[in-house]
Amino acid sequence: MVMKSSGLRFAVVCRHNMNRSVQVHRMMKQVGLDVESYGTENRISLPGPVKSTSIKFKFGTTYKDIYDHLVQVNSAFYSQIKVLQMLEKNITTKSGPDQFQEADLNYDVIITLDPSSQTSVINELQRRPQETISRKIQLIHMAVEDELENIRDASHHAAVLALMVHTRNMNYFTHNFISVLH
């Protein structure tokens, strides 16, 4: 079912814009919602092939470039832990991870998917001069574990929630369920 956009703009935010937020972004986009996704950390971090290590990328690096780098580093490892498959899906959703702190904040609803990103989003909203925020923003927090195996169900639930917001009278929903941060 593809819905016609109501004019509501959504942002979905997690820490790295690699798994959770991109999965939710993809599902919301498939049903016709106006959505972008972001990460809140300083850099993107993925598990390294050696235990207790990580590989870091700058925001703005394309998913394709990340994919190609990981294939060169250890294709078997990244395929086994399903990161390459995740990146293949990400490539079809958007070009690369974006950092929330660089966003224009022209959104009606921001959905955060972990406590760290929720805190970062609140801090960023409070840091920005009010005149640079063009509308009231509704913030919804929905805790989603960052596990590749279980992310499909969780992202489905987040997309359903977004559809509920989309189809309800926004004033009713805001008044009864969501705190206004503007």
mmCIF file of C-alpha atoms in Angstrom:
data_model
loop_
_atom_site.group_PDB
_atom_site.id
_atom_site.type_symbol
_atom_site.label_atom_id
_atom_site.label_comp_id
_atom_site.label_asym_id
_atom_site.label_seq_id
_atom_site.Cartn_x
_atom_site.Cartn_y
_atom_site.Cartn_z
ATOM 1 C CA MET A 1 0.000 0.000 0.000
ATOM 2 C CA VAL A 2 1.561 3.287 -1.113
ATOM 3 C CA MET A 3 0.097 6.388 0.476
ATOM 4 C CA LYS A 4 0.060 9.841 -0.980
ATOM 5 C CA SER A 5 2.218 12.144 1.138
ATOM 6 C CA SER A 6 0.304 14.451 3.484
ATOM 7 C CA GLY A 7 3.058 16.996 3.547
ATOM 8 C CA LEU A 8 4.407 15.657 6.833
ATOM 9 C CA ARG A 9 8.176 15.305 6.738
ATOM 10 C CA PHE A 10 9.816 12.588 8.831
ATOM 11 C CA ALA A 11 13.387 12.073 10.008
ATOM 12 C CA VAL A 12 14.543 8.745 11.446
ATOM 13 C CA VAL A 13 17.659 8.832 13.617
ATOM 14 C CA CYS A 14 20.026 6.274 15.126
ATOM 15 C CA ARG A 15 23.702 6.488 16.036
ATOM 16 C CA HIS A 16 25.423 5.642 12.721
ATOM 17 C CA ASN A 17 22.764 5.742 9.950
ATOM 18 C CA MET A 18 23.841 2.269 8.875
ATOM 19 C CA ASN A 19 21.227 -0.227 10.069
ATOM 20 C CA ARG A 20 18.169 0.801 12.093
ATOM 21 C CA SER A 21 17.442 4.239 10.661
ATOM 22 C CA VAL A 22 18.072 3.119 7.073
ATOM 23 C CA GLN A 23 15.791 0.076 7.461
ATOM 24 C CA VAL A 24 12.991 2.269 8.844
ATOM 25 C CA HIS A 25 13.717 4.879 6.143
ATOM 26 C CA ARG A 26 13.357 2.197 3.453
ATOM 27 C CA MET A 27 10.041 0.894 4.828
ATOM 28 C CA MET A 28 8.575 4.377 5.258
ATOM 29 C CA LYS A 29 9.694 5.329 1.750
ATOM 30 C CA GLN A 30 8.072 2.182 0.319
ATOM 31 C CA VAL A 31 4.677 3.295 1.637
ATOM 32 C CA GLY A 32 5.104 6.800 0.228
ATOM 33 C CA LEU A 33 6.110 8.823 3.283
ATOM 34 C CA ASP A 34 8.472 11.796 2.951
ATOM 35 C CA VAL A 35 11.434 10.599 5.018
ATOM 36 C CA GLU A 36 15.178 11.042 5.520
ATOM 37 C CA SER A 37 17.480 9.199 7.904
ATOM 38 C CA TYR A 38 20.469 10.274 9.969
ATOM 39 C CA GLY A 39 23.106 9.256 12.482
ATOM 40 C CA THR A 40 24.247 11.280 15.484
ATOM 41 C CA GLU A 41 27.773 10.067 16.233
ATOM 42 C CA ASN A 42 30.948 11.869 15.112
ATOM 43 C CA ARG A 43 31.900 8.981 12.819
ATOM 44 C CA ILE A 44 30.362 5.806 11.477
ATOM 45 C CA SER A 45 31.649 2.733 13.246
ATOM 46 C CA LEU A 46 31.466 -0.880 12.088
ATOM 47 C CA PRO A 47 32.906 -3.981 13.751
ATOM 48 C CA GLY A 48 36.456 -4.785 12.754
ATOM 49 C CA PRO A 49 37.539 -8.260 11.642
ATOM 50 C CA VAL A 50 39.661 -8.556 14.780
ATOM 51 C CA LYS A 51 37.750 -8.872 18.072
ATOM 52 C CA SER A 52 37.334 -5.572 19.978
ATOM 53 C CA THR A 53 38.276 -3.456 16.950
ATOM 54 C CA SER A 54 36.202 -1.219 14.727
ATOM 55 C CA ILE A 55 36.501 0.436 11.346
ATOM 56 C CA LYS A 56 35.442 4.073 11.212
ATOM 57 C CA PHE A 57 34.213 6.207 8.324
ATOM 58 C CA LYS A 58 33.343 9.883 8.002
ATOM 59 C CA PHE A 59 29.735 10.869 7.423
ATOM 60 C CA GLY A 60 29.345 11.621 3.740
ATOM 61 C CA THR A 61 31.224 8.475 2.685
ATOM 62 C CA THR A 62 28.931 6.625 0.300
ATOM 63 C CA TYR A 63 27.564 3.208 1.173
ATOM 64 C CA LYS A 64 29.187 1.945 -2.022
ATOM 65 C CA ASP A 65 32.616 3.200 -0.908
ATOM 66 C CA ILE A 66 32.126 1.629 2.530
ATOM 67 C CA TYR A 67 31.064 -1.625 0.867
ATOM 68 C CA ASP A 68 34.095 -1.643 -1.441
ATOM 69 C CA HIS A 69 36.465 -0.929 1.457
ATOM 70 C CA LEU A 70 35.034 -3.736 3.598
ATOM 71 C CA VAL A 71 35.283 -6.186 0.687
ATOM 72 C CA GLN A 72 38.989 -5.320 0.414
ATOM 73 C CA VAL A 73 39.545 -5.583 4.175
ATOM 74 C CA ASN A 74 37.847 -8.961 4.700
ATOM 75 C CA SER A 75 35.008 -9.909 2.389
ATOM 76 C CA ALA A 76 34.333 -13.270 4.068
ATOM 77 C CA PHE A 77 34.042 -11.728 7.549
ATOM 78 C CA TYR A 78 31.730 -8.895 6.493
ATOM 79 C CA SER A 79 29.598 -11.264 4.455
ATOM 80 C CA GLN A 80 29.362 -13.717 7.361
ATOM 81 C CA ILE A 81 28.163 -11.033 9.793
ATOM 82 C CA LYS A 82 25.765 -9.743 7.085
ATOM 83 C CA VAL A 83 27.197 -6.206 6.908
ATOM 84 C CA LEU A 84 27.743 -6.472 3.138
ATOM 85 C CA GLN A 85 24.112 -7.513 2.651
ATOM 86 C CA MET A 86 22.989 -4.592 4.822
ATOM 87 C CA LEU A 87 25.076 -2.185 2.731
ATOM 88 C CA GLU A 88 23.636 -3.593 -0.516
ATOM 89 C CA LYS A 89 20.152 -2.688 0.764
ATOM 90 C CA ASN A 90 21.349 0.709 2.015
ATOM 91 C CA ILE A 91 22.694 1.562 -1.444
ATOM 92 C CA THR A 92 19.172 1.159 -2.845
ATOM 93 C CA THR A 93 17.725 3.502 -0.189
ATOM 94 C CA LYS A 94 20.124 6.475 -0.224
ATOM 95 C CA SER A 95 23.664 7.306 -1.292
ATOM 96 C CA GLY A 96 25.316 7.325 2.123
ATOM 97 C CA PRO A 97 25.001 8.034 5.829
ATOM 98 C CA ASP A 98 24.119 11.581 6.850
ATOM 99 C CA GLN A 99 24.812 13.264 10.170
ATOM 100 C CA PHE A 100 21.814 14.719 12.013
ATOM 101 C CA GLN A 101 23.776 17.713 13.264
ATOM 102 C CA GLU A 102 24.157 18.825 9.622
ATOM 103 C CA ALA A 103 20.424 18.484 8.788
ATOM 104 C CA ASP A 104 18.201 21.462 8.042
ATOM 105 C CA LEU A 105 15.613 20.306 10.646
ATOM 106 C CA ASN A 106 12.739 20.972 8.278
ATOM 107 C CA TYR A 107 10.768 18.021 9.736
ATOM 108 C CA ASP A 108 7.390 17.599 11.376
ATOM 109 C CA VAL A 109 8.280 14.345 13.142
ATOM 110 C CA ILE A 110 11.650 12.985 14.256
ATOM 111 C CA ILE A 111 11.773 9.337 15.322
ATOM 112 C CA THR A 112 14.798 8.319 17.384
ATOM 113 C CA LEU A 113 15.680 4.643 17.685
ATOM 114 C CA ASP A 114 18.091 4.519 20.633
ATOM 115 C CA PRO A 115 18.632 6.527 23.842
ATOM 116 C CA SER A 116 21.935 7.997 22.656
ATOM 117 C CA SER A 117 20.428 9.417 19.466
ATOM 118 C CA GLN A 118 17.413 10.695 21.391
ATOM 119 C CA THR A 119 19.717 12.666 23.690
ATOM 120 C CA SER A 120 21.739 13.959 20.721
ATOM 121 C CA VAL A 121 18.591 15.075 18.882
ATOM 122 C CA ILE A 122 17.255 16.895 21.946
ATOM 123 C CA ASN A 123 20.621 18.579 22.470
ATOM 124 C CA GLU A 124 20.759 19.641 18.826
ATOM 125 C CA LEU A 125 17.211 21.022 18.904
ATOM 126 C CA GLN A 126 18.055 23.022 22.020
ATOM 127 C CA ARG A 127 21.377 24.213 20.562
ATOM 128 C CA ARG A 128 19.896 25.603 17.354
ATOM 129 C CA PRO A 129 18.543 29.157 17.380
ATOM 130 C CA GLN A 130 14.741 28.913 17.339
ATOM 131 C CA GLU A 131 14.495 31.054 14.202
ATOM 132 C CA THR A 132 16.449 28.398 12.268
ATOM 133 C CA ILE A 133 13.813 25.754 13.034
ATOM 134 C CA SER A 134 11.013 26.347 10.558
ATOM 135 C CA ARG A 135 8.213 24.425 12.285
ATOM 136 C CA LYS A 136 7.115 22.617 15.416
ATOM 137 C CA ILE A 137 8.846 19.273 15.627
ATOM 138 C CA GLN A 138 7.278 16.246 17.250
ATOM 139 C CA LEU A 139 9.850 13.877 18.766
ATOM 140 C CA ILE A 140 9.032 10.199 19.133
ATOM 141 C CA HIS A 141 11.441 7.767 20.754
ATOM 142 C CA MET A 142 11.137 4.084 19.902
ATOM 143 C CA ALA A 143 13.914 1.907 21.292
ATOM 144 C CA VAL A 144 15.167 -0.534 18.664
ATOM 145 C CA GLU A 145 18.095 -2.873 19.307
ATOM 146 C CA ASP A 146 20.859 -2.679 16.722
ATOM 147 C CA GLU A 147 20.757 -6.323 15.639
ATOM 148 C CA LEU A 148 20.766 -7.219 11.961
ATOM 149 C CA GLU A 149 18.716 -10.370 12.552
ATOM 150 C CA ASN A 150 15.778 -8.671 14.306
ATOM 151 C CA ILE A 151 15.746 -5.265 12.661
ATOM 152 C CA ARG A 152 13.077 -6.088 10.077
ATOM 153 C CA ASP A 153 10.284 -6.519 12.639
ATOM 154 C CA ALA A 154 11.368 -3.475 14.622
ATOM 155 C CA SER A 155 11.595 -1.296 11.527
ATOM 156 C CA HIS A 156 8.145 -2.514 10.481
ATOM 157 C CA HIS A 157 6.752 -1.355 13.840
ATOM 158 C CA ALA A 158 8.412 2.050 13.474
ATOM 159 C CA ALA A 159 7.001 2.430 9.955
ATOM 160 C CA VAL A 160 3.514 1.494 11.180
ATOM 161 C CA LEU A 161 3.815 4.120 13.907
ATOM 162 C CA ALA A 162 4.784 6.697 11.275
ATOM 163 C CA LEU A 163 1.767 5.697 9.196
ATOM 164 C CA MET A 164 -0.451 6.175 12.254
ATOM 165 C CA VAL A 165 0.933 9.688 12.711
ATOM 166 C CA HIS A 166 0.511 10.316 8.988
ATOM 167 C CA THR A 167 -3.130 9.241 8.883
ATOM 168 C CA ARG A 168 -4.308 10.795 12.169
ATOM 169 C CA ASN A 169 -5.181 14.397 12.632
ATOM 170 C CA MET A 170 -1.763 15.784 13.646
ATOM 171 C CA ASN A 171 -3.276 18.147 16.240
ATOM 172 C CA TYR A 172 -5.116 15.276 17.943
ATOM 173 C CA PHE A 173 -2.022 13.085 17.942
ATOM 174 C CA THR A 174 0.226 15.879 19.204
ATOM 175 C CA HIS A 175 -2.170 16.928 21.952
ATOM 176 C CA ASN A 176 -2.756 13.424 23.257
ATOM 177 C CA PHE A 177 0.472 11.509 22.732
ATOM 178 C CA ILE A 178 3.619 13.474 21.885
ATOM 179 C CA SER A 179 5.581 16.170 23.656
ATOM 180 C CA VAL A 180 6.150 19.305 21.637
ATOM 181 C CA LEU A 181 9.785 20.412 21.585
ATOM 182 C CA HIS A 182 9.449 23.795 19.943
#
